[in-house]
Coordinates of C-alpha atoms in Angstrom, one line a residue:
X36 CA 16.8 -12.2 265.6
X37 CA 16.7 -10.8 269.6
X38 CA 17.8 -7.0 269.3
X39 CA 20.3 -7.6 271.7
X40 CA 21.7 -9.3 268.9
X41 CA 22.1 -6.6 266.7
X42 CA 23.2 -3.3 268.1
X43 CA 22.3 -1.7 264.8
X44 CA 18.6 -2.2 265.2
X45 CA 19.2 -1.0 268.9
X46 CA 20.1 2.6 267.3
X47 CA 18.0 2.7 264.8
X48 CA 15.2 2.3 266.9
X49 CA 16.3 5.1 269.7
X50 CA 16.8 7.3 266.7
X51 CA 13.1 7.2 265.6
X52 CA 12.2 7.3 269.5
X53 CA 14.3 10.6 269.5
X54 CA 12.2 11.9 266.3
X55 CA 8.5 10.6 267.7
X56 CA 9.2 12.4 271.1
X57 CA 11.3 15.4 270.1
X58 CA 8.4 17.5 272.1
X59 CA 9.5 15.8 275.5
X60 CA 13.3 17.5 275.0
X61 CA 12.5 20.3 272.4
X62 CA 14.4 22.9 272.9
X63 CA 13.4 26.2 275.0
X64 CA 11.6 28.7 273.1
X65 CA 12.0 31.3 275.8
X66 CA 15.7 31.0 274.8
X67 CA 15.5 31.7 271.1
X68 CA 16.3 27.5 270.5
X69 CA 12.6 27.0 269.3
X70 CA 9.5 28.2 268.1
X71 CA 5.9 26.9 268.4
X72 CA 3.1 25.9 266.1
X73 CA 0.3 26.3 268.8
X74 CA -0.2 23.4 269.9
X75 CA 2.3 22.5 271.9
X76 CA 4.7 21.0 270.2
X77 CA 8.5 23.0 269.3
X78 CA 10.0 23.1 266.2
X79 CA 13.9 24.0 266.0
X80 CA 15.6 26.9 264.1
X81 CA 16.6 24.3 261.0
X82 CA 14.8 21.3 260.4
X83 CA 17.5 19.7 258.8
X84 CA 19.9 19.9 262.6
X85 CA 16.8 18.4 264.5
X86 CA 16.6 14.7 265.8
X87 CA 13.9 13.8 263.5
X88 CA 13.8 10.1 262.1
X89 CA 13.8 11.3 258.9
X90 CA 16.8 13.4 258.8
X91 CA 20.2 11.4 258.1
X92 CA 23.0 11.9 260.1
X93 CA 25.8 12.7 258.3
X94 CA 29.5 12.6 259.4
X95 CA 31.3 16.2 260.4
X96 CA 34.3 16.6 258.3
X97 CA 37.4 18.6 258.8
X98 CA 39.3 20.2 256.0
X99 CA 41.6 17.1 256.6
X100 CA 39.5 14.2 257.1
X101 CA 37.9 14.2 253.0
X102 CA 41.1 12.7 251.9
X103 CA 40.0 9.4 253.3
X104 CA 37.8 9.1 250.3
X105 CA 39.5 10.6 247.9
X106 CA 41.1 7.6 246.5
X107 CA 38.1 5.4 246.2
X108 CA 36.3 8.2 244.3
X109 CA 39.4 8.6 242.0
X110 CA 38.5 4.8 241.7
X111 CA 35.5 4.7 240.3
X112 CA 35.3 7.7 238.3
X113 CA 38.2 5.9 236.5
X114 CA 36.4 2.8 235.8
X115 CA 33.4 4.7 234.1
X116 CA 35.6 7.0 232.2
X117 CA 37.4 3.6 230.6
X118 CA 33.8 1.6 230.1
X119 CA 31.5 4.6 229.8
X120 CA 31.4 6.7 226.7
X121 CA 29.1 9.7 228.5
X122 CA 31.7 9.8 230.9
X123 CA 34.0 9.6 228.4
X124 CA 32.4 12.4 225.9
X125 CA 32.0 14.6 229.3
X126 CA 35.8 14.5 229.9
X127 CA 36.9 15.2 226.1
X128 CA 34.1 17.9 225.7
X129 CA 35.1 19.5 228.6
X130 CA 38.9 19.8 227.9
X131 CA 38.1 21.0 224.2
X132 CA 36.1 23.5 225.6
X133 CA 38.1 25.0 228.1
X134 CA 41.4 24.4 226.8
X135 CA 41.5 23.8 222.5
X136 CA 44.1 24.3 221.6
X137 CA 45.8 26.5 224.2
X138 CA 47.2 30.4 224.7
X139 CA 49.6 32.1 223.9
X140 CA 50.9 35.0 225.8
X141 CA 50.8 38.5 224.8
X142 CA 53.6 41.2 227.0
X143 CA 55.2 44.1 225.8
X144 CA 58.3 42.1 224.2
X145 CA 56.6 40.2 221.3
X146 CA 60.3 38.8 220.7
X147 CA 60.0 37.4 224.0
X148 CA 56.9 36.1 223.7
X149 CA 57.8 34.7 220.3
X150 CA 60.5 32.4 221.9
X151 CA 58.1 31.3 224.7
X152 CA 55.3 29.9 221.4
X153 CA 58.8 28.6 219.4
X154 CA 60.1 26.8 222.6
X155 CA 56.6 25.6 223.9
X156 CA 56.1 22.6 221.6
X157 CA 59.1 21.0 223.5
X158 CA 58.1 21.7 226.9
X159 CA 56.4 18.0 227.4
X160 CA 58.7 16.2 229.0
X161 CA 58.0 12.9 227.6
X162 CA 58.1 14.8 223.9
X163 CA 54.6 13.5 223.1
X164 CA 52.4 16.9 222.7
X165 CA 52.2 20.3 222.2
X166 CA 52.1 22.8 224.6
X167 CA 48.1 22.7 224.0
X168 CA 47.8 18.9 223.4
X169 CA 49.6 18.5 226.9
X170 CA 47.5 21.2 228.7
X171 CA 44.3 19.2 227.8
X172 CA 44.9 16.1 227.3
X173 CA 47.7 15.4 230.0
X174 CA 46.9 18.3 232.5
X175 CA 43.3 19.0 232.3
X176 CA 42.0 15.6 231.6
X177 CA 44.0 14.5 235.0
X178 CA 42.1 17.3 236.7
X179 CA 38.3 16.7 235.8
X180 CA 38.7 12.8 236.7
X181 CA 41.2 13.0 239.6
X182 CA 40.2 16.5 241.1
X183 CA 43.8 17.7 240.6
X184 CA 46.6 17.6 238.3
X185 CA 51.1 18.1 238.7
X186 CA 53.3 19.5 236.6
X187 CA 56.8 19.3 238.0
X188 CA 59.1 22.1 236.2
X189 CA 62.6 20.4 234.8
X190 CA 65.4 21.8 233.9
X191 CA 67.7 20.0 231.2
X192 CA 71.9 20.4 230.8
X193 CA 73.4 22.7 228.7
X194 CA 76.6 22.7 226.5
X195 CA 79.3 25.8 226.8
X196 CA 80.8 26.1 223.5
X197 CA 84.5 27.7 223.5
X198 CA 83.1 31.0 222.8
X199 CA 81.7 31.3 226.5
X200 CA 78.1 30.5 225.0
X201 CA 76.1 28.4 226.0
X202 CA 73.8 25.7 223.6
X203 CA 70.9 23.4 225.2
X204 CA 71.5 19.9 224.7
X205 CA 69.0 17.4 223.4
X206 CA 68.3 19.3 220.5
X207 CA 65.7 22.2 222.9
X208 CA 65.5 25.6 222.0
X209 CA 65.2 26.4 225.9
X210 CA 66.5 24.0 228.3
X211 CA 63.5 23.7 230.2
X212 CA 60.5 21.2 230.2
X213 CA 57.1 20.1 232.5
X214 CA 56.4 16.8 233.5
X215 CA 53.1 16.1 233.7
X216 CA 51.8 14.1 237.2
X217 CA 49.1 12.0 238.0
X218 CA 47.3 12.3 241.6
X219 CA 48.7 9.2 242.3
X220 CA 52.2 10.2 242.4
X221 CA 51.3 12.3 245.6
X222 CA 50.1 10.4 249.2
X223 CA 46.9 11.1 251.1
X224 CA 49.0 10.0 254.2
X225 CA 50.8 12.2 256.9
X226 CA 53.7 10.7 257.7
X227 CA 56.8 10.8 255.0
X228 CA 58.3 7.3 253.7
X229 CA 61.7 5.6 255.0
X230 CA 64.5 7.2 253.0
X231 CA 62.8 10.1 252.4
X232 CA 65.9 12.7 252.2
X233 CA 66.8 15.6 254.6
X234 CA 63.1 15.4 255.8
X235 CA 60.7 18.3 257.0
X236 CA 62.2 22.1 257.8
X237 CA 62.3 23.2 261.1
X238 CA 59.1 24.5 262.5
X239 CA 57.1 22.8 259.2
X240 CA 54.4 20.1 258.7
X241 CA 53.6 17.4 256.4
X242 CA 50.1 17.3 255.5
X243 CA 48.8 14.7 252.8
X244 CA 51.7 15.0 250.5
X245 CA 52.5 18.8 250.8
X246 CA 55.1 20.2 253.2
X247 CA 53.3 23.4 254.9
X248 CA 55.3 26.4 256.7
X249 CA 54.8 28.0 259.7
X250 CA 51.8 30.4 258.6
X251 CA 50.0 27.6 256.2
X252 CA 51.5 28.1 253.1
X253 CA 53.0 25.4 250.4
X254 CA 56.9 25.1 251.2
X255 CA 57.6 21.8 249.3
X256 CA 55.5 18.9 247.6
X257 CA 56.9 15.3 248.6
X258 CA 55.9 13.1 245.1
X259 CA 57.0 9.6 244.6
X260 CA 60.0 9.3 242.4
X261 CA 58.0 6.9 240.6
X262 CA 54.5 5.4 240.1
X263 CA 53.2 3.8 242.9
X264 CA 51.8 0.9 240.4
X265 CA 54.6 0.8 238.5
X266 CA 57.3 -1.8 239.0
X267 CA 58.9 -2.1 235.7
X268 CA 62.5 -0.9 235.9
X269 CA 62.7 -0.4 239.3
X270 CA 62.8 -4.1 240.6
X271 CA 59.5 -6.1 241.6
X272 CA 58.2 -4.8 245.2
X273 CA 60.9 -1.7 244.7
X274 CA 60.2 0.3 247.9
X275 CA 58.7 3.7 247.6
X276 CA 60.8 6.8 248.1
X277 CA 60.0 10.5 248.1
X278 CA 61.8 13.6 247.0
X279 CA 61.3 17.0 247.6
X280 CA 60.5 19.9 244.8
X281 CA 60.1 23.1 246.4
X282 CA 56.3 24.6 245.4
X283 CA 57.5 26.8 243.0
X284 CA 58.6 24.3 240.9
X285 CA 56.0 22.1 241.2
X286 CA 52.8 23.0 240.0
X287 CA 49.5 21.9 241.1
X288 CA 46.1 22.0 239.6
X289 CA 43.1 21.6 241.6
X290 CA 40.6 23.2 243.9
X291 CA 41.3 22.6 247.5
X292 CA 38.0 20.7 249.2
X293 CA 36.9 23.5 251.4
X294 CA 38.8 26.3 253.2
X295 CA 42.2 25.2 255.0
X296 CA 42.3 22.1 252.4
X297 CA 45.7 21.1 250.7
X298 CA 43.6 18.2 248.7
X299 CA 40.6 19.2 246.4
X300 CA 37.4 16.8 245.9
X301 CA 36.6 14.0 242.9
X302 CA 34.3 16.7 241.0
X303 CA 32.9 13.7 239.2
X304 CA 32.2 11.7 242.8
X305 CA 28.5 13.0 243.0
X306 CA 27.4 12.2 240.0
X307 CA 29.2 9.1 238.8
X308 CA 26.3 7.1 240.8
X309 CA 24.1 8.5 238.0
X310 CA 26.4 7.2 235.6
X311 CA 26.0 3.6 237.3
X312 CA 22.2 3.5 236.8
X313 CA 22.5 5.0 233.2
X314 CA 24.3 2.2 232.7
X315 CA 22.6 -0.5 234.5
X316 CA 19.2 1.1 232.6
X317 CA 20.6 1.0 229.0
X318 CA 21.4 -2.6 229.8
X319 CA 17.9 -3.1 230.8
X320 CA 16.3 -1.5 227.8
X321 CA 19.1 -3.3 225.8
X322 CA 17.4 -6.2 226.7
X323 CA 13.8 -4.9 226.3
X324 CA 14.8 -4.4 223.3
X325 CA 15.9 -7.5 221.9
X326 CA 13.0 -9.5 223.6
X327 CA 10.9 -6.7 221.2
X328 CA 12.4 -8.4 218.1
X329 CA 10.7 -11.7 219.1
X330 CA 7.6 -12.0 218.0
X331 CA 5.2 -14.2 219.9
X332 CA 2.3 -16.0 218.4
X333 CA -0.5 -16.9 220.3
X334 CA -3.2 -19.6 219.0
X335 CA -6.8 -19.6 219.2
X336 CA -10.1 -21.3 219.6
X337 CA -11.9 -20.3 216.7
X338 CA -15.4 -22.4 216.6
X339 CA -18.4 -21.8 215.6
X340 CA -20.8 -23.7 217.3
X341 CA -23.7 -23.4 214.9
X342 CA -21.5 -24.6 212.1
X343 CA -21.9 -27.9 211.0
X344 CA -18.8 -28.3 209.4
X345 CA -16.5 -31.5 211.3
X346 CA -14.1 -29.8 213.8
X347 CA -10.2 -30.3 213.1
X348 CA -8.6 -33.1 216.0
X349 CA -6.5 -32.4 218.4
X350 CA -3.3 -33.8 216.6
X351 CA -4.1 -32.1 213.4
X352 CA -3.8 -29.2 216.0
X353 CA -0.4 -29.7 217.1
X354 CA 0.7 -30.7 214.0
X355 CA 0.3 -27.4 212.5
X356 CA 1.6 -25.8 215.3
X357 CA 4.7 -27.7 215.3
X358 CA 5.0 -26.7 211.6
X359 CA 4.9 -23.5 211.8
X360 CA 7.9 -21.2 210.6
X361 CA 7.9 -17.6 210.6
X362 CA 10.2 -16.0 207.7
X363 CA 9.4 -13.6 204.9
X364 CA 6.9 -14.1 202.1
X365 CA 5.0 -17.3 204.3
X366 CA 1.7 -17.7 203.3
X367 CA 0.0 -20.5 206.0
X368 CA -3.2 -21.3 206.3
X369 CA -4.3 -22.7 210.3
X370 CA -7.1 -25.2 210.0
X371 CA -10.6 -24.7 210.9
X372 CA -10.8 -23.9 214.5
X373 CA -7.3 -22.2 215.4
X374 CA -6.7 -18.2 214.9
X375 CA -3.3 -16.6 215.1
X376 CA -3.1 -13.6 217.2
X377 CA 0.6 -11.6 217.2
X378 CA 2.2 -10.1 219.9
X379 CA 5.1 -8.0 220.6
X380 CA 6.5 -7.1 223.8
X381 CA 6.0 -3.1 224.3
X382 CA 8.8 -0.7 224.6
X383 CA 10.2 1.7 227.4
X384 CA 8.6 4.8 226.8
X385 CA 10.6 6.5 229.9
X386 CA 14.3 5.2 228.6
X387 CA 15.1 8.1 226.7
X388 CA 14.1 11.0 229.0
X389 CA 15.2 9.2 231.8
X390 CA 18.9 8.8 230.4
X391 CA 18.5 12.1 229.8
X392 CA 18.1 13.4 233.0
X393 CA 20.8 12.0 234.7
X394 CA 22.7 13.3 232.2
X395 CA 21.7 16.7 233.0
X396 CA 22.3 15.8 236.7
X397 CA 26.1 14.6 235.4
X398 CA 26.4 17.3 233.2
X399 CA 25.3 19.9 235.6
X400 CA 28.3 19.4 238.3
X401 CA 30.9 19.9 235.5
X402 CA 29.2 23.0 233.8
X403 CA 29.3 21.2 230.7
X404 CA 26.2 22.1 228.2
X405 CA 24.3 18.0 227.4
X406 CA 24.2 18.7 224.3
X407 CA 27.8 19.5 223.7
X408 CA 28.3 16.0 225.3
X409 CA 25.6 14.0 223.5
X410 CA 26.1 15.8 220.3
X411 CA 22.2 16.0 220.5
X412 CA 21.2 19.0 219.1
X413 CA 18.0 18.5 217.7
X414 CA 16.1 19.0 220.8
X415 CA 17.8 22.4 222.0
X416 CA 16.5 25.8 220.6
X417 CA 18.8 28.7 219.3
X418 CA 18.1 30.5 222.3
X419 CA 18.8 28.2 224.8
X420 CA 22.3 27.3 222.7
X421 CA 23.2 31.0 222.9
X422 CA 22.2 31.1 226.6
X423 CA 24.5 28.0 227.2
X424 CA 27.2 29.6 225.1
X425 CA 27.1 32.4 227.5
X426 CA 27.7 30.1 230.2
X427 CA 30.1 28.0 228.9
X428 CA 32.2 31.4 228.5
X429 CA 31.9 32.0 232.0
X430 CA 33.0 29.1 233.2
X431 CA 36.1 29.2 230.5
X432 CA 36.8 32.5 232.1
X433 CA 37.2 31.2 235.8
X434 CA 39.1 27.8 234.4
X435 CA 41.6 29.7 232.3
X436 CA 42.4 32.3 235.5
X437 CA 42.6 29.1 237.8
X438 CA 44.9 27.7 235.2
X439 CA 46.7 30.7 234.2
X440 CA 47.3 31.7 238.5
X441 CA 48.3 28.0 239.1
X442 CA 50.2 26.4 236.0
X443 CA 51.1 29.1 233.2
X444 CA 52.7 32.1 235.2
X445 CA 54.6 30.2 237.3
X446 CA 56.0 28.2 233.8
X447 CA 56.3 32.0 232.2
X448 CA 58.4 32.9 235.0
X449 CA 60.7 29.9 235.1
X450 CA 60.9 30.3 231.5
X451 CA 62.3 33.9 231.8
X452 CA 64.7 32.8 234.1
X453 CA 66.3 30.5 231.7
X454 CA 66.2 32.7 229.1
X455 CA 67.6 35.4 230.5
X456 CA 70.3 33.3 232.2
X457 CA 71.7 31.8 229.4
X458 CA 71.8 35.0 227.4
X459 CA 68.7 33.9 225.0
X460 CA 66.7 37.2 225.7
X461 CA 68.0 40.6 227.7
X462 CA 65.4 42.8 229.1
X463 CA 65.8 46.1 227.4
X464 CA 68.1 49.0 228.8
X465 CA 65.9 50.5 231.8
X466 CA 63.2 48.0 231.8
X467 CA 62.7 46.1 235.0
X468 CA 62.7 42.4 234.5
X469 CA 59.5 41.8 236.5
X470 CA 57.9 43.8 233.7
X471 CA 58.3 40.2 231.2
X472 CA 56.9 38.4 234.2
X473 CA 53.9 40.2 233.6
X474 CA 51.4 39.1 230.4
X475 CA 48.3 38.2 229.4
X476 CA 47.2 35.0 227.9
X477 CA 45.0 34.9 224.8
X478 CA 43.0 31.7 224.8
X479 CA 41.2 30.7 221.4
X480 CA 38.0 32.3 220.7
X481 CA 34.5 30.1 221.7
X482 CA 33.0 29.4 218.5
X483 CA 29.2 30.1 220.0
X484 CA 25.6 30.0 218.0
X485 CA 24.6 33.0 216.5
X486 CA 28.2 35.0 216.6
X487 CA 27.4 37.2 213.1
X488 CA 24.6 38.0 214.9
X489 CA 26.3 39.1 217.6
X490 CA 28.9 40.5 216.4
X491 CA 26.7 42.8 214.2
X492 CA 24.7 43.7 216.8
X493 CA 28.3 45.0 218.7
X494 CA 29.3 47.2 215.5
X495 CA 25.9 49.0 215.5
X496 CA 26.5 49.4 219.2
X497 CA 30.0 50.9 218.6
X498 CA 28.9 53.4 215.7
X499 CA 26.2 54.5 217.9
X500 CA 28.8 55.6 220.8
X501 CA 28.0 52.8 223.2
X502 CA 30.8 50.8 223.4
X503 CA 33.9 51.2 221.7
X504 CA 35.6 48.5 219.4
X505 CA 38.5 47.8 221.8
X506 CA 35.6 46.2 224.4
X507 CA 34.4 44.2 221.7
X508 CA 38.3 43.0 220.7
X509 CA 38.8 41.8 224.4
X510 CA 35.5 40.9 224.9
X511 CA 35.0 38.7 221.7
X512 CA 38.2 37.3 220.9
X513 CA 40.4 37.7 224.2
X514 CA 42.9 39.9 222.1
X515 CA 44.0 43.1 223.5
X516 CA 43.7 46.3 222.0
X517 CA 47.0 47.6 221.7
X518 CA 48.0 44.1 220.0
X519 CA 44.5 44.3 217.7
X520 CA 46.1 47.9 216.7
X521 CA 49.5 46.9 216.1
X522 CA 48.6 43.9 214.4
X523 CA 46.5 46.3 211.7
X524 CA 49.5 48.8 211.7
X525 CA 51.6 46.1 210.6
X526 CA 49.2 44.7 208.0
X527 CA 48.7 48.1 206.5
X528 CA 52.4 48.9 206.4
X529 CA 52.9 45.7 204.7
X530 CA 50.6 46.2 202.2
X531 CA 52.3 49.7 201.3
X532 CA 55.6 48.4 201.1
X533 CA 54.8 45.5 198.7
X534 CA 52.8 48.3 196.6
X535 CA 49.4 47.4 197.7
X536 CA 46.9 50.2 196.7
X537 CA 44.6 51.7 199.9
X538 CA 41.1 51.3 199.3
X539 CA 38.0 53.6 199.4
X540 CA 36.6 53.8 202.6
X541 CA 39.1 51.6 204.3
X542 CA 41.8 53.1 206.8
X543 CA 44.5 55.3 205.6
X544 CA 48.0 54.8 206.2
X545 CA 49.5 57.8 207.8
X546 CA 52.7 58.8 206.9
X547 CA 55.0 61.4 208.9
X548 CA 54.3 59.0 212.3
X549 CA 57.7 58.2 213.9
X550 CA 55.9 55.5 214.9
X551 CA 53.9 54.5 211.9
X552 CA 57.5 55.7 209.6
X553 CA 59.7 52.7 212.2
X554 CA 56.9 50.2 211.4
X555 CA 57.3 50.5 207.6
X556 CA 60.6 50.5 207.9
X557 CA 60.7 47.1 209.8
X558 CA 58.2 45.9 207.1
X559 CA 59.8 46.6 204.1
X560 CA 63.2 45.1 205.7
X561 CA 61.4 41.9 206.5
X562 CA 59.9 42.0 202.6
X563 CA 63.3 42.7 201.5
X564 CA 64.9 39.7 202.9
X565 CA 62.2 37.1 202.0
X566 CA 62.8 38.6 197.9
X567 CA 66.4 38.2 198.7
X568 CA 66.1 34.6 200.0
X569 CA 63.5 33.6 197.0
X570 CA 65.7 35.0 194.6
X571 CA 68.8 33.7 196.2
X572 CA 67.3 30.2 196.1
X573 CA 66.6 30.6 192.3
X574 CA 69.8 31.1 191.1
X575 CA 71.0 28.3 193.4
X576 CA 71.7 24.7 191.3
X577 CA 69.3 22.3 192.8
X578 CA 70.0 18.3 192.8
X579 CA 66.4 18.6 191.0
X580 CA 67.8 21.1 188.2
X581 CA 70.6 18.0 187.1
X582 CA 69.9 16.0 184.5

């Protein structure tokens, strides 16, 4: 083909021309562009900006312009999480790991944040999961494949009974719930759909789904009021609309791409191309592997020329041949002149540590450990596990703030506003009510290798002045002190109130406390009312007590 023909030859040819004669236009190394080797010839600064043949050229993106494959990667890392299972083992791991079984918050009104744990196994909208079940496996599971996860807060009716109070209707104990979003629900577009509402504020902009004010920040999100591929129940081909949910009721999940982003990046994108040739190799060795079960016979020339015994024909040859049958216990004996030689085809040596590497390089870009995926642990060491635990709780750290900063506080805060609206919970006389706002979240402990080790290592460290025990309480179990300390206060003024005996060497209940003396108090009133209700039911006539 002529190159005028094909333009793409043209350029690829003037780019290696650039890269053979980069000494004609090298840049001036009387300037500072350049420096030389001695013998003439000018290198740049950073290899990787020159005009070599061998460098790619790469396209210069905006914090704007990545959205244009966002959707594609989405895409694809879909498709391997449905017919992969590493991809699908990465996901799960990862949620279990970060998430489990989800906090609880811990403020200075323990009534308060008893309502929040009693009321949070409704707060799915679509009444499916628990508050942790929904976290990972709605939320978080949305976020590792799709970059980013919604949760849109909703508030449900109430009913005022005649005595001015007021009772939450479908059967809540808060009248207030999350939807859960996909990506999908949001556009990667700019421009907002026909019949899209009252439309932008004055002096904002719409940017990929998200309504931005003057100075950059989030004033609204725009989401679909339903599934872009889903039809059923709105009419076949039923246009798409768009409503607006001001951003502090609409929480979103992600990481934004780079600096000025409003869209984050498929974190799975750059290695789900490994994924693709894990696959296409296990299908490979799949088939190595069955052409190994067949077993090849090969026969023979087997004469000896000396002998003077008469040499088998040619169709007694064949004959044999044709008759032989391979199957368990066969005893055959080839005719003078033939010998049987086996053979097997060999096996991939490399399959296994090559699978295993790009699982590594998947692995790697999620912070997930390969062993936690593969449930391979055979071939990891103690120490390496407790080095990956160590990890893995670094990571959990900067996920649960990400998801505490961008998902739970804002729900906490929402939630104390209905609450305190509808007369559920009053902030005590004097308190500010920002003080509720406040609270920490106490995610379940990470179960790591060699923890009694640890942890034994931390005691002899706290006897010996080093550290002290409320470090290790934070540290270890993401409890706080003061609720570690109350927690024991109550346990030991239980015990005293239901008669329990101290024991040598254990610590002593001390009496005389106003403090301490209002604790006991509360426990032996909360003992007294479970005998009361026990013995209450007992004299009670059951249906079960009727002959």
């Amino acid at each position: 083909m002529a190159a005028s023909q094909n333009p793409g030859l043209i350029a690829r040819a003037a780019h290696a021309l650039r890269g053979a004669f980069a000494t004609v236009t090298a840049p001036d190394a009387s300037r500072g562009e350049g420096f030389s080797m001695g013998g003439g010839r000018i290198l740049p600064p950073y290899l990787a900006a020159s005009q070599r043949g061998n460098v790619p050229q790469v396209a210069d993106l905006g914090p704007f312009d990545a959205i244009r494959f966002f959707r594609p990667s989405q895409r694809l890392v879909r498709h391997q999480y449905r017919n992969d299972n590493w991809v699908r083992s990465l996901v799960q791991k990862t949620g279990e790991l970060m998430i489990s079984t989800g906090p609880i918050p811990v403020s200075k009104f323990p009534e308060l944040d008893d309502l929040w744990c009693a009321a949070s196994s409704q707060f799915d909208a679509r009444g499916v999961q628990d508050l942790g079940g929904w976290l990972r496996d709605d939320l978080y599971r949305d976020y590792t494949l799709d970059g980013e996860a919604f949760a849109r807060k909703r508030a449900r009716k109430v009913k005022r009974l005649r005595d001015g109070t007021f009772v939450p209707e479908r059967g809540l104990l808060v009248p207030l719930q999350f939807q859960s979003l996909s990506s999908q629900y949001l556009t990667t577009s700019n421009t907002l759909s026909p019949g899209a509402g009252e439309g932008i504020a004055p002096g904002n902009q719409f940017v990929q789904g998200v309504e931005l004010d003057g100075i950059g920040a989030r004033a609204a999100y725009w989401p679909y009021r339903r599934h872009p591929r889903d039809n059923s129940g709105f009419g076949f081909n039923a246009p798409l609309t768009q409503t607006r949910v001001p951003a502090d009721e609409f929480y979103h999940l992600h990481v934004p791409s780079e600096t000025g982003a409003v869209r984050p990046e498929v974190p799975l994108a750059a290695g789900i191309l490994r994924s693709l040739k894990n696959s296409d190799l296990e299908d490979a060795n799949t088939r190595v592997a069955l052409n190994a079960q067949c077993l090849s016979i090969m026969f023979e020339e087997d004469i000896d020329a000396q002998s003077s015994e008469e040499e088998p024909t040619e169709a007694d040859k064949q004959a044999f041949i044709r008759s032989m049958r391979l199957s368990p216990g066969l005893i055959a004996r080839p005719p003078r002149g033939l010998k049987a030689k086996m053979i097997a085809p060999p096996a991939n040596a490399n399959f296994q540590p090559t699978v295993r590497i790009n699982l590594l390089y998947i692995c790697a870009g999620m912070g997930t450990p390969v062993h936690e995926v593969t449930g391979d642990y055979e071939s990891i060491t103690e120490r390496a596990m407790s080095f990956a635990g160590i990890s893995l709780r670094r990571k959990a750290d900067i996920e649960h703030a990400r998801m505490e900063h961008q998902v739970l506080n804002p729900a906490r805060i929402a939630f104390i506003d209905q609450v305190v609206a509808l007369g559920l919970w009053t902030p005590p006389p004097g308190r500010p009510l920002w003080e509720a706002y406040r609270c920490e979240w106490q995610w379940p402990a990470m179960q790591i290798t060699r923890q009694a080790q640890e942890i034994s290592a931390l005691i002899k460290a706290i006897d010996a002045k080093v550290i002290d025990k409320d470090t290790v309480t934070t540290s270890m179990f993401g409890m706080r002190p003061e609720v570690r300390a109350r927690r024991a206060a109550k346990a030991a003024a239980r015990d005293v109130a239901l008669g329990f005996k101290e024991k040598v060497g254990a610590e002593t209940w001390a009496g005389g406390v106003e403090a301490a003396d209002r604790i006991l108090a509360e426990a032996e009133a909360e003992e007294a009312r479970e005998r009361d209700l026990v013995e209450a039911s007992s004299r009670e006539d059951s249906v079960l007590d009727q002959d």
